């Protein structure tokens, strides 16, 4: 316990780490908030989403779909403002940003969007739900179960789409703040890296001094990890509180799962530091630089500098979004707080857990390798 | 006497370099045992092997009658370590540092508090308990380093060059402190390349060079191992070759060197050597100035055995 307590004290009193892991994310968030506030005020309103629907064929199904869209409400306000038009005009409206999306009805229904964002996601989700429901109805009609299915579906399709987005973030710049939380979480690596400086006797004189004491290695390492995670988690809470209470960032649904996820993000960040510290053990300076570079690159891919980077990667190299640490953190928050897709959230969490396991294995192997090397080649403590 | 540390046939290689070459040492309870040798002679490697901080290729180390291993925590708990470089945390105060290192050995909080206070008093850091290490002078830092190593009252304390880069006043305090710890019952292993310190405080000394044990014994025993019993230096403005030759022929004189008006005469352990030399100079009407006579030092021992000065290696 004394080990853990003093480690916490030491990490808390480290001014350099305090700046990078607390002040920097808070400062950056404040800057983001001021920079984005005018954009948000000008461009964002969740009142009604303008969409264009192509109704060229004139069949009854198209009219039903338009009616369905026009019938959707949120707190008494229409969810969609529907413009029925032909495809050319619809595309023109889209290019002029008069509408958020164009729904091209037909055998293969398409949704065309100009840029990604919450509104576009809403449109796509509603259309997906509608199409799924339509398929069910068609199948029911063919099997003579139409009345039964109609009854059970009576109000569900409409409420499904609306319910799904209740409590969701209305801030179009939310992805930047998600990426910031990801960056702050990954900066926990700095604590991990600092801890690894005291694992082998060749690294620092205090490491040699500690190893001369009658302490088992595993409990001391676990105490170090726990201390780093504790501080990182407290920082996660502090940053989140600052975003929500001071900057009034609309994070969407903030529920218990976010706090569970925060603990995993903290562990993830700390373990990344252990990974770099154990693999690049000989040169702390190099480990520091390489780690910081990797984290910033990960954050770049996660959308910290370019808001729609995740969408770009999703179309060009989706595997990056599946494995990039910053993306996994940001997307898990997006899935949980904005979309409310627990399946997506769970997939992100599982990926992070797998990352953690991989980092532990590589760190342990690297640590063992370096210890054997010290034994062979030697380096005075 | 009980043997506290026994090192048998210890060999440690770093690739092609043999850092410790078939070393045999035995350290008895209550001793201040000095490991004397130039930098790079293998002293710290021996200490690292002794503390199981590094593996070794051959041999056996026994501490308190038990084979020393990295996981022999009961033995480790009876050892205190004061390393050459100050091993404290910058983010913790003086009190917290001592409490932390004491806490690695003593779990009971009340007992630890008592021990920490005693250690603070022992090294005289009462006024600095709330200071951070960066605010301490070099001498105070060394005292803190010592307090961290001895707070848990170990039976065996290893001091690895604790006075490097320390001012003379602090050095004397450190040496007095080590002697006091020894009086209180601790067995001390003291490594240094400062022969004066080793000579001043150690009851037995091992001289090490290139990983090999050159000689071991009390300082008197070591000095008796060499031919030189006394070195006489006489200021002689002018000396003829006949006088020089005559001096060499005197009984008990081993060698005579004459440089820049100073004659250095090495004698064996005979009595009245100074008298005989001065008598000869007087008889040969050779004028002379000041006369110095020195007993052999450990440097003379090192020089005569290894053929090089111990001081040459000091950085």
XYZ file of C-alpha atoms in Angstrom:
696
model
C 0.000 0.000 0.000
C 2.832 2.388 0.835
C 4.188 1.652 -2.602
C 0.911 2.616 -4.234
C 0.383 5.722 -2.104
C 3.816 7.139 -2.692
C 3.619 6.345 -6.384
C 0.363 8.286 -6.591
C 1.982 11.190 -4.735
C 4.973 11.164 -7.008
C 2.934 11.097 -10.181
C 0.652 13.848 -8.925
C 3.616 16.068 -8.091
C 5.276 15.629 -11.465
C 4.756 19.049 -13.021
C 5.643 18.043 -16.565
C 3.123 15.227 -16.548
C 0.542 17.449 -14.902
C 0.855 19.918 -17.750
C 0.636 17.390 -20.574
C -2.042 15.170 -19.121
C -4.305 17.794 -17.543
C -3.606 21.372 -18.518
C -2.928 20.653 -22.176
C -6.195 18.754 -22.890
C -8.171 21.311 -20.887
C -6.525 24.205 -22.678
C -7.007 22.607 -26.069
C -10.659 21.923 -25.292
C -11.152 25.538 -24.250
C -9.604 26.690 -27.516
C -11.791 24.282 -29.486
C -14.851 25.510 -27.686
C -14.154 29.156 -28.491
C -13.147 28.359 -32.045
C -16.226 26.254 -32.731
C -18.824 28.209 -30.804
C -19.565 30.629 -33.638
C -19.721 27.821 -36.206
C -22.084 25.841 -34.015
C -24.396 28.752 -33.455
C -24.579 29.559 -37.149
C -25.000 26.139 -38.610
C -26.583 23.856 -36.154
C -30.144 23.251 -35.230
C -31.756 19.946 -34.483
C -35.170 21.284 -35.304
C -35.699 19.793 -38.698
C -33.479 17.917 -41.082
C -33.976 18.927 -44.716
C -34.029 15.965 -47.058
C -34.901 15.493 -50.697
C -36.744 12.404 -51.828
C -36.801 11.405 -55.487
C -40.318 10.361 -56.417
C -39.951 9.810 -60.140
C -41.817 6.531 -60.508
C -44.949 7.755 -58.779
C -45.763 4.410 -57.207
C -47.754 4.292 -53.972
C -44.791 3.076 -51.957
C -42.963 6.347 -52.618
C -45.885 8.387 -51.370
C -46.118 6.188 -48.294
C -42.452 6.725 -47.576
C -42.747 10.495 -47.923
C -45.767 10.419 -45.658
C -43.808 8.365 -43.176
C -40.958 10.871 -43.144
C -43.261 13.847 -42.859
C -45.078 12.179 -40.028
C -41.995 11.817 -37.836
C -41.887 14.280 -34.973
C -39.574 15.169 -32.156
C -41.046 17.165 -29.259
C -43.849 18.323 -31.532
C -41.490 19.549 -34.238
C -41.170 17.820 -37.601
C -38.129 15.636 -37.778
C -37.675 16.063 -41.510
C -38.480 18.742 -43.996
C -39.123 16.706 -47.144
C -38.738 18.023 -50.678
C -40.125 15.726 -53.332
C -38.279 16.199 -56.566
C -36.451 14.430 -59.370
C -32.955 13.080 -58.955
C -31.150 15.851 -60.825
C -32.761 18.574 -58.800
C -32.205 16.603 -55.606
C -28.510 16.329 -56.328
C -28.400 20.025 -57.079
C -30.047 20.765 -53.733
C -27.535 18.507 -52.042
C -24.551 20.156 -53.702
C -25.883 23.524 -52.639
C -26.337 22.149 -49.116
C -30.020 22.952 -49.219
C -30.677 19.437 -47.999
C -28.704 17.163 -45.716
C -29.371 14.045 -47.735
C -31.066 12.777 -50.840
C -33.079 9.592 -50.591
C -33.241 7.968 -53.976
C -36.190 5.606 -53.921
C -36.304 2.612 -56.132
C -35.484 -1.066 -56.151
C -32.102 -0.207 -54.621
C -32.856 2.683 -52.308
C -29.856 4.977 -51.851
C -29.016 7.758 -49.449
C -26.726 10.445 -50.835
C -25.040 12.767 -48.401
C -22.787 15.758 -48.925
C -20.858 15.419 -45.696
C -20.938 13.289 -42.593
C -22.478 14.433 -39.395
C -25.224 13.625 -36.975
C -28.005 14.693 -39.362
C -26.680 12.457 -42.099
C -26.429 9.602 -39.617
C -30.040 10.199 -38.572
C -31.247 10.072 -42.169
C -29.310 6.885 -42.907
C -30.580 5.183 -39.768
C -34.201 6.123 -40.447
C -33.976 4.886 -44.034
C -32.321 1.646 -42.903
C -35.091 1.065 -40.388
C -37.735 1.854 -42.948
C -36.258 -0.525 -45.495
C -35.961 -3.311 -42.952
C -39.577 -2.799 -41.966
C -40.645 -2.722 -45.617
C -38.934 -6.050 -46.267
C -40.698 -7.568 -43.292
C -44.059 -6.303 -44.553
C -43.438 -7.635 -48.052
C -42.515 -11.031 -46.691
C -45.586 -10.965 -44.433
C -47.799 -10.078 -47.377
C -46.476 -13.011 -49.348
C -47.009 -15.379 -46.445
C -50.467 -14.073 -45.553
C -49.428 -12.636 -42.196
C -49.805 -9.002 -43.159
C -52.537 -8.097 -40.654
C -50.607 -9.654 -37.792
C -47.364 -7.911 -38.661
C -49.075 -4.608 -39.304
C -50.615 -4.696 -35.875
C -47.392 -5.439 -34.121
C -45.539 -2.788 -36.108
C -48.308 -0.213 -35.733
C -46.355 2.624 -34.136
C -43.005 1.057 -33.742
C -41.254 2.184 -36.878
C -41.887 5.796 -36.184
C -40.907 5.718 -32.540
C -37.857 3.569 -33.187
C -35.996 6.237 -35.083
C -36.985 8.985 -32.723
C -36.200 7.038 -29.565
C -32.833 6.079 -30.845
C -31.648 9.663 -30.884
C -33.191 10.909 -27.712
C -30.475 12.393 -25.532
C -27.969 12.269 -28.339
C -25.471 15.072 -28.686
C -26.662 17.975 -30.769
C -23.150 19.412 -31.097
C -21.792 18.910 -34.623
C -18.249 19.434 -33.312
C -18.582 16.676 -30.775
C -16.123 14.474 -32.676
C -13.331 16.942 -31.868
C -14.076 16.692 -28.174
C -14.281 12.910 -28.422
C -10.886 12.950 -30.105
C -9.618 15.206 -27.331
C -10.768 12.761 -24.681
C -9.013 10.046 -26.687
C -5.833 12.118 -26.746
C -6.042 12.813 -23.000
C -6.573 9.099 -22.347
C -3.643 8.108 -24.512
C -1.481 10.671 -22.732
C -1.787 8.328 -19.761
C 1.044 6.574 -21.586
C 3.347 9.175 -20.057
C 2.637 7.738 -16.614
C 3.272 4.243 -17.899
C 6.544 5.271 -19.492
C 7.681 6.975 -16.303
C 6.891 3.833 -14.325
C 8.967 1.624 -16.605
C 11.999 3.749 -15.770
C 12.123 1.990 -12.425
C 11.644 -1.605 -13.458
C 15.194 -2.624 -14.383
C 18.307 -1.946 -12.368
C 20.131 -0.528 -15.360
C 17.634 2.250 -15.941
C 17.900 4.472 -12.896
C 19.706 4.350 -9.610
C 16.399 4.313 -7.723
C 15.403 1.260 -9.759
C 18.535 -0.532 -8.559
C 17.838 0.669 -5.033
C 14.266 -0.631 -5.152
C 15.338 -3.978 -6.517
C 17.781 -4.379 -3.651
C 14.823 -4.259 -1.262
C 12.877 -7.370 -0.240
C 9.935 -6.651 -2.529
C 8.423 -9.067 -5.000
C 8.448 -7.615 -8.468
C 4.893 -8.381 -9.562
C 3.096 -6.627 -6.670
C 5.294 -3.579 -7.096
C 4.623 -3.438 -10.832
C 0.898 -3.876 -10.242
C 0.962 -1.137 -7.595
C 2.700 1.148 -10.078
C 0.138 0.365 -12.789
C -2.721 0.869 -10.345
C -1.325 4.228 -9.234
C -0.906 5.409 -12.816
C -4.415 4.215 -13.729
C -5.902 5.903 -10.665
C -4.445 9.252 -11.596
C -5.286 8.838 -15.249
C -8.876 7.959 -14.380
C -9.187 10.950 -12.064
C -7.938 13.071 -14.905
C -10.492 11.523 -17.251
C -13.227 12.474 -14.797
C -11.810 15.953 -14.367
C -11.577 16.527 -18.106
C -15.083 15.174 -18.652
C -16.438 17.369 -15.867
C -14.689 20.377 -17.361
C -16.157 19.678 -20.796
C -19.659 19.103 -19.460
C -19.896 21.629 -16.653
C -17.558 24.444 -17.623
C -17.437 24.369 -21.405
C -21.002 23.034 -21.595
C -20.072 20.673 -24.404
C -23.089 18.592 -25.363
C -21.630 15.111 -25.006
C -24.935 13.368 -25.494
C -25.892 10.520 -23.231
C -23.501 10.408 -20.282
C -24.331 7.248 -18.390
C -22.571 4.710 -16.219
C -21.051 2.957 -19.181
C -19.004 6.030 -20.009
C -17.386 5.864 -16.565
C -16.661 2.155 -17.021
C -15.228 2.922 -20.437
C -13.129 5.730 -18.902
C -11.446 3.203 -16.612
C -10.568 1.060 -19.614
C -9.298 4.075 -21.557
C -7.048 4.924 -18.601
C -5.620 1.421 -18.436
C -5.155 1.433 -22.196
C -3.192 4.689 -22.091
C -0.987 3.546 -19.216
C -0.248 0.212 -20.901
C 0.814 1.990 -24.086
C 3.418 3.774 -21.976
C 4.568 0.464 -20.504
C 4.828 -0.963 -24.001
C 7.128 1.815 -25.238
C 9.088 1.853 -21.987
C 9.715 -1.892 -22.099
C 10.441 -2.187 -25.815
C 12.659 0.906 -26.111
C 14.122 0.484 -22.670
C 17.675 1.532 -23.386
C 16.912 5.009 -24.611
C 14.311 6.806 -22.562
C 14.524 9.917 -24.703
C 13.852 7.946 -27.856
C 10.999 6.052 -26.207
C 9.476 9.357 -25.146
C 9.696 10.890 -28.609
C 8.536 7.802 -30.484
C 5.625 7.324 -28.096
C 4.477 10.940 -28.317
C 4.751 10.816 -32.105
C 2.720 7.626 -32.295
C 0.036 9.021 -29.984
C -0.300 12.212 -31.977
C -0.492 10.254 -35.239
C -3.126 8.029 -33.713
C -5.067 11.131 -32.626
C -4.734 12.580 -36.114
C -6.239 9.408 -37.546
C -8.861 9.593 -34.834
C -10.033 13.001 -36.037
C -8.311 15.420 -33.658
C -7.018 17.655 -36.422
C -9.368 16.765 -39.281
C -12.926 16.287 -38.123
C -14.064 13.850 -40.809
C -10.847 11.803 -40.822
C -12.659 8.793 -39.392
C -15.203 8.956 -42.203
C -12.469 9.268 -44.808
C -10.718 6.222 -43.368
C -14.005 4.355 -43.110
C -14.348 4.498 -46.878
C -10.677 4.179 -47.850
C -9.097 2.020 -45.124
C -11.697 0.871 -42.592
C -9.202 -1.432 -40.875
C -7.456 1.667 -39.500
C -10.630 2.659 -37.686
C -10.925 -0.862 -36.265
C -7.412 -0.814 -34.742
C -6.345 2.784 -34.210
C -6.341 3.419 -30.428
C -7.577 7.012 -30.603
C -10.339 6.033 -33.029
C -11.450 3.169 -30.823
C -11.772 5.505 -27.841
C -13.497 8.262 -29.808
C -15.832 5.876 -31.617
C -16.792 4.051 -28.458
C -17.863 7.398 -26.993
C -19.667 8.255 -30.219
C -21.438 4.912 -30.228
C -22.404 5.234 -26.576
C -23.266 8.904 -26.232
C -24.307 10.020 -29.707
C -25.691 7.021 -31.564
C -26.666 4.868 -28.634
C -25.458 1.768 -30.440
C -24.381 -0.591 -27.655
C -23.242 -3.203 -30.172
C -20.816 -0.764 -31.735
C -19.733 0.406 -28.271
C -19.110 -3.196 -27.208
C -17.064 -3.886 -30.333
C -14.852 -0.882 -29.566
C -14.463 -1.974 -25.951
C -13.507 -5.506 -26.983
C -10.925 -4.103 -29.395
C -9.439 -1.995 -26.594
C -9.326 -5.015 -24.282
C -7.538 -7.010 -26.996
C -5.105 -4.136 -27.428
C -4.450 -4.158 -23.671
C -3.753 -7.887 -23.672
C -1.377 -7.507 -26.610
C 0.432 -4.609 -24.947
C 0.871 -6.591 -21.725
C 2.257 -9.620 -23.549
C 4.730 -7.613 -25.643
C 5.808 -5.542 -22.631
C 6.484 -8.627 -20.504
C 8.433 -10.322 -23.300
C 10.467 -7.159 -23.977
C 11.160 -6.668 -20.287
C 12.412 -10.231 -19.936
C 14.561 -9.845 -23.032
C 16.190 -6.672 -21.728
C 16.790 -8.194 -18.301
C 18.584 -11.141 -19.840
C 20.579 -8.742 -21.982
C 21.650 -6.730 -18.942
C 22.784 -9.965 -17.324
C 24.914 -10.783 -20.365
C 26.277 -7.379 -21.285
C 25.973 -5.465 -18.056
C 25.436 -1.823 -17.341
C 26.342 -0.250 -14.076
C 23.422 1.018 -12.067
C 32.992 -14.540 14.783
C 30.162 -15.291 12.391
C 30.712 -14.976 8.708
C 28.155 -12.536 7.321
C 29.168 -12.625 3.669
C 31.038 -15.378 1.897
C 31.946 -15.030 -1.757
C 33.465 -18.100 -3.324
C 35.081 -18.306 -6.717
C 32.864 -15.554 -8.138
C 33.170 -14.934 -11.865
C 31.216 -12.292 -13.743
C 31.737 -11.643 -17.430
C 30.304 -8.900 -19.583
C 30.795 -10.417 -23.025
C 34.605 -10.674 -23.400
C 35.353 -8.554 -20.334
C 35.937 -10.447 -17.117
C 34.636 -7.958 -14.555
C 35.128 -10.261 -11.567
C 37.699 -12.986 -11.851
C 37.468 -15.890 -9.400
C 36.890 -13.660 -6.398
C 36.953 -15.093 -2.881
C 35.983 -12.951 0.075
C 34.839 -13.553 3.589
C 33.339 -10.781 5.700
C 32.868 -11.290 9.393
C 30.210 -9.917 11.700
C 31.027 -6.521 13.177
C 33.667 -5.624 10.625
C 34.006 -2.533 8.507
C 35.253 -4.283 5.434
C 36.802 -2.116 2.744
C 36.793 -2.922 -0.944
C 39.567 -0.764 -2.338
C 40.399 -0.468 -5.991
C 40.552 1.974 -8.849
C 37.477 2.840 -10.869
C 36.512 -0.059 -13.091
C 38.271 -2.601 -10.902
C 35.028 -4.529 -10.283
C 33.943 -3.241 -6.868
C 30.445 -2.231 -7.917
C 30.011 -5.427 -9.915
C 30.798 -7.422 -6.782
C 28.200 -5.360 -4.895
C 25.637 -5.874 -7.679
C 26.258 -9.620 -7.587
C 26.057 -9.600 -3.812
C 22.677 -7.849 -3.949
C 21.498 -10.117 -6.788
C 21.022 -7.080 -8.982
C 22.933 -8.892 -11.678
C 23.517 -12.533 -12.528
C 26.972 -14.014 -12.365
C 28.621 -16.718 -14.388
C 30.218 -18.803 -11.698
C 30.676 -19.072 -7.974
C 28.508 -18.766 -4.927
C 27.519 -15.943 -2.623
C 26.281 -16.673 0.860
C 24.843 -13.954 3.098
C 23.883 -14.655 6.702
C 24.494 -18.332 5.957
C 21.949 -18.430 3.111
C 22.594 -18.570 -0.564
C 21.914 -15.127 -1.985
C 19.279 -15.016 -4.679
C 17.078 -12.248 -6.103
C 14.075 -13.801 -4.367
C 15.720 -14.358 -1.006
C 13.664 -11.641 0.628
C 14.468 -12.613 4.208
C 18.157 -11.961 3.583
C 17.504 -8.833 1.532
C 15.492 -7.476 4.436
C 18.583 -7.578 6.657
C 20.715 -5.596 4.210
C 20.918 -1.839 3.796
C 22.277 -0.251 0.660
C 23.733 3.189 0.091
C 24.582 3.484 -3.565
C 27.192 5.726 -5.109
C 24.620 7.866 -6.889
C 21.939 9.444 -4.739
C 18.849 7.252 -5.014
C 15.957 9.444 -3.909
C 12.780 10.721 -5.513
C 12.631 14.392 -6.425
C 8.853 14.480 -5.969
C 8.989 13.326 -2.344
C 10.157 15.329 0.670
C 13.048 14.270 2.857
C 10.664 12.612 5.311
C 8.653 10.899 2.597
C 11.762 9.572 0.874
C 13.052 7.990 4.064
C 9.586 6.676 4.890
C 9.243 5.213 1.401
C 12.549 3.340 1.478
C 12.016 2.252 5.063
C 8.563 1.086 3.991
C 10.133 -1.339 1.525
C 11.413 -3.224 4.577
C 9.101 -2.341 7.459
C 5.350 -2.669 7.012
C 4.247 -1.615 10.487
C 3.386 2.078 10.249
C 4.040 2.994 13.890
C 7.387 1.215 13.948
C 8.319 2.779 10.659
C 7.545 6.240 11.941
C 9.871 5.650 14.860
C 12.644 4.327 12.624
C 12.311 7.225 10.209
C 12.614 9.737 13.042
C 15.704 7.930 14.317
C 17.281 7.930 10.864
C 16.558 11.638 10.438
C 18.170 12.360 13.772
C 21.137 10.116 12.977
C 22.023 12.014 9.808
C 21.030 15.390 11.251
C 18.292 16.306 8.817
C 15.710 17.396 11.398
C 15.465 20.890 9.978
C 14.956 19.670 6.435
C 12.219 17.057 6.742
C 9.793 19.003 4.568
C 12.391 19.945 1.967
C 12.400 18.417 -1.481
C 15.752 16.923 -2.561
C 16.337 19.644 -5.140
C 16.505 22.187 -2.344
C 19.258 20.303 -0.510
C 22.996 20.852 -0.887
C 25.222 18.014 -2.101
C 26.273 17.087 1.409
C 22.696 17.051 2.730
C 21.631 14.935 -0.243
C 24.278 12.377 0.626
C 23.024 12.317 4.186
C 19.496 11.762 2.913
C 20.786 8.948 0.715
C 22.365 7.342 3.759
C 19.224 7.801 5.863
C 17.184 6.028 3.160
C 19.619 3.114 3.230
C 19.886 2.648 6.981
C 16.455 3.643 8.324
C 15.272 0.032 8.709
C 18.273 -0.753 10.927
C 19.946 -3.373 8.746
C 22.511 -5.799 10.106
C 24.658 -5.504 7.001
C 25.099 -2.131 5.309
C 26.753 -1.710 1.942
C 28.194 1.699 1.187
C 29.196 2.000 -2.448
C 31.485 5.032 -2.736
C 29.279 7.224 -0.537
C 31.692 10.162 -0.428
C 32.193 10.798 -4.122
C 31.903 14.516 -4.864
C 31.372 15.409 -1.222
C 33.059 18.332 0.569
C 35.620 17.419 3.274
C 33.335 18.437 6.154
C 30.452 16.276 4.962
C 32.882 13.484 4.166
C 34.126 13.420 7.744
C 30.558 13.392 9.040
C 29.702 10.500 6.761
C 32.743 8.526 7.859
C 31.977 9.203 11.520
C 28.398 8.095 10.913
C 29.552 4.841 9.364
C 31.782 4.145 12.338
C 28.872 4.898 14.661
C 26.640 2.460 12.776
C 29.364 -0.125 13.163
C 29.560 0.561 16.889
C 25.798 0.041 17.056
C 26.340 -3.465 15.709
C 26.075 -3.246 11.928
C 28.540 -4.997 9.690
C 29.730 -2.616 6.998
C 31.003 -3.159 3.488
C 32.623 0.010 2.267
C 33.778 0.367 -1.324
C 35.970 3.268 -2.322
C 38.888 4.302 -4.422
C 39.942 6.769 -1.720
C 42.604 4.860 0.169
C 42.745 7.412 2.995
C 39.088 6.772 3.834
C 39.472 3.026 3.682
C 42.568 3.216 5.821
C 40.787 5.501 8.293
C 37.685 3.451 8.984
C 38.077 -0.123 7.744
C 39.102 -2.943 10.030
C 39.886 -5.212 7.089
C 40.556 -4.357 3.489
C 40.464 -6.192 0.180
C 42.453 -4.603 -2.619
C 40.984 -5.278 -6.030
C 42.348 -4.676 -9.484
C 40.933 -5.793 -12.832
C 38.347 -7.939 -11.110
C 40.953 -9.869 -9.153
C 41.634 -9.891 -5.466
C 45.137 -8.478 -5.099
C 45.454 -8.703 -1.339
C 43.315 -8.854 1.760
C 43.907 -8.233 5.445
C 44.092 -5.491 8.038
C 45.954 -2.377 6.965
C 48.933 -3.503 9.044
C 48.881 -6.921 7.424
C 48.671 -5.386 3.974
C 51.575 -3.067 4.652
C 53.638 -5.901 5.985
C 53.165 -7.732 2.710
C 55.415 -5.302 0.908
C 59.121 -4.672 1.267
C 58.823 -0.943 1.797
C 58.620 -0.178 5.483
C 59.393 3.510 5.403
C 59.803 6.206 2.787
C 62.225 9.034 3.606
C 62.269 12.230 1.596
C 65.181 14.643 2.060
C 65.677 18.011 0.423
C 69.211 17.879 -1.017
C 70.174 20.802 -3.264
C 73.104 18.963 -4.822
C 73.894 15.283 -4.732
C 76.856 13.578 -6.309
C 76.604 10.135 -7.832
C 78.963 8.845 -5.135
C 76.586 9.981 -2.400
C 73.647 8.462 -4.271
C 75.488 5.184 -4.638
C 76.508 5.324 -0.960
C 72.902 5.810 0.130
C 71.825 2.770 -1.861
C 74.461 0.722 -0.099
C 73.145 1.543 3.371
C 71.492 -1.312 5.193
C 67.650 -1.483 4.904
C 67.686 0.927 1.932
C 65.743 -0.597 -0.952
C 65.971 2.181 -3.532
C 66.992 5.821 -3.919
C 65.598 8.311 -6.394
C 66.822 11.848 -6.839
C 64.741 14.403 -8.715
C 64.618 18.200 -8.554
C 66.550 18.456 -5.320
C 64.507 15.812 -3.539
C 65.905 12.424 -2.625
C 63.322 9.686 -2.077
C 64.728 6.779 -0.135
C 62.674 3.659 0.322
C 63.660 1.520 3.236
C 62.593 -1.823 4.558
C 61.138 -2.103 8.027
C 64.405 -1.536 9.922
C 64.679 0.799 12.878
C 66.416 4.219 12.916
C 66.414 4.517 9.118
C 66.137 8.312 9.244
C 69.071 8.523 11.629
C 71.258 6.343 9.402
C 70.442 8.356 6.285
C 71.089 11.705 7.934
C 74.299 10.418 9.505
C 75.517 9.324 6.077
C 74.685 12.678 4.496
C 76.459 14.434 7.310
C 79.526 12.236 7.009
C 79.740 12.870 3.284
C 79.391 16.627 3.907
C 76.236 16.763 1.824
C 74.058 19.672 2.797
C 70.359 18.945 3.193
C 67.146 20.745 4.123
C 63.848 19.419 5.392
C 63.368 15.727 6.085
C 60.094 13.777 5.834
C 59.528 10.205 6.901
C 56.348 8.303 5.975
C 55.027 4.931 6.873
C 53.873 2.964 3.816
C 50.373 3.703 2.567
C 47.884 1.461 0.841
C 48.967 3.181 -2.330
C 52.461 1.776 -1.745
C 50.890 -1.639 -1.275
C 48.905 -1.272 -4.478
C 51.942 0.099 -6.325
C 54.255 -2.644 -5.228
C 51.787 -5.436 -5.994
C 50.287 -4.168 -9.253
C 53.095 -1.934 -10.487
C 50.825 1.086 -10.813
C 49.566 3.895 -8.651
C 46.125 3.577 -7.133
C 45.832 7.347 -7.395
C 46.423 7.270 -11.147
C 43.059 5.669 -11.618
C 41.127 8.158 -9.556
C 38.860 10.280 -11.712
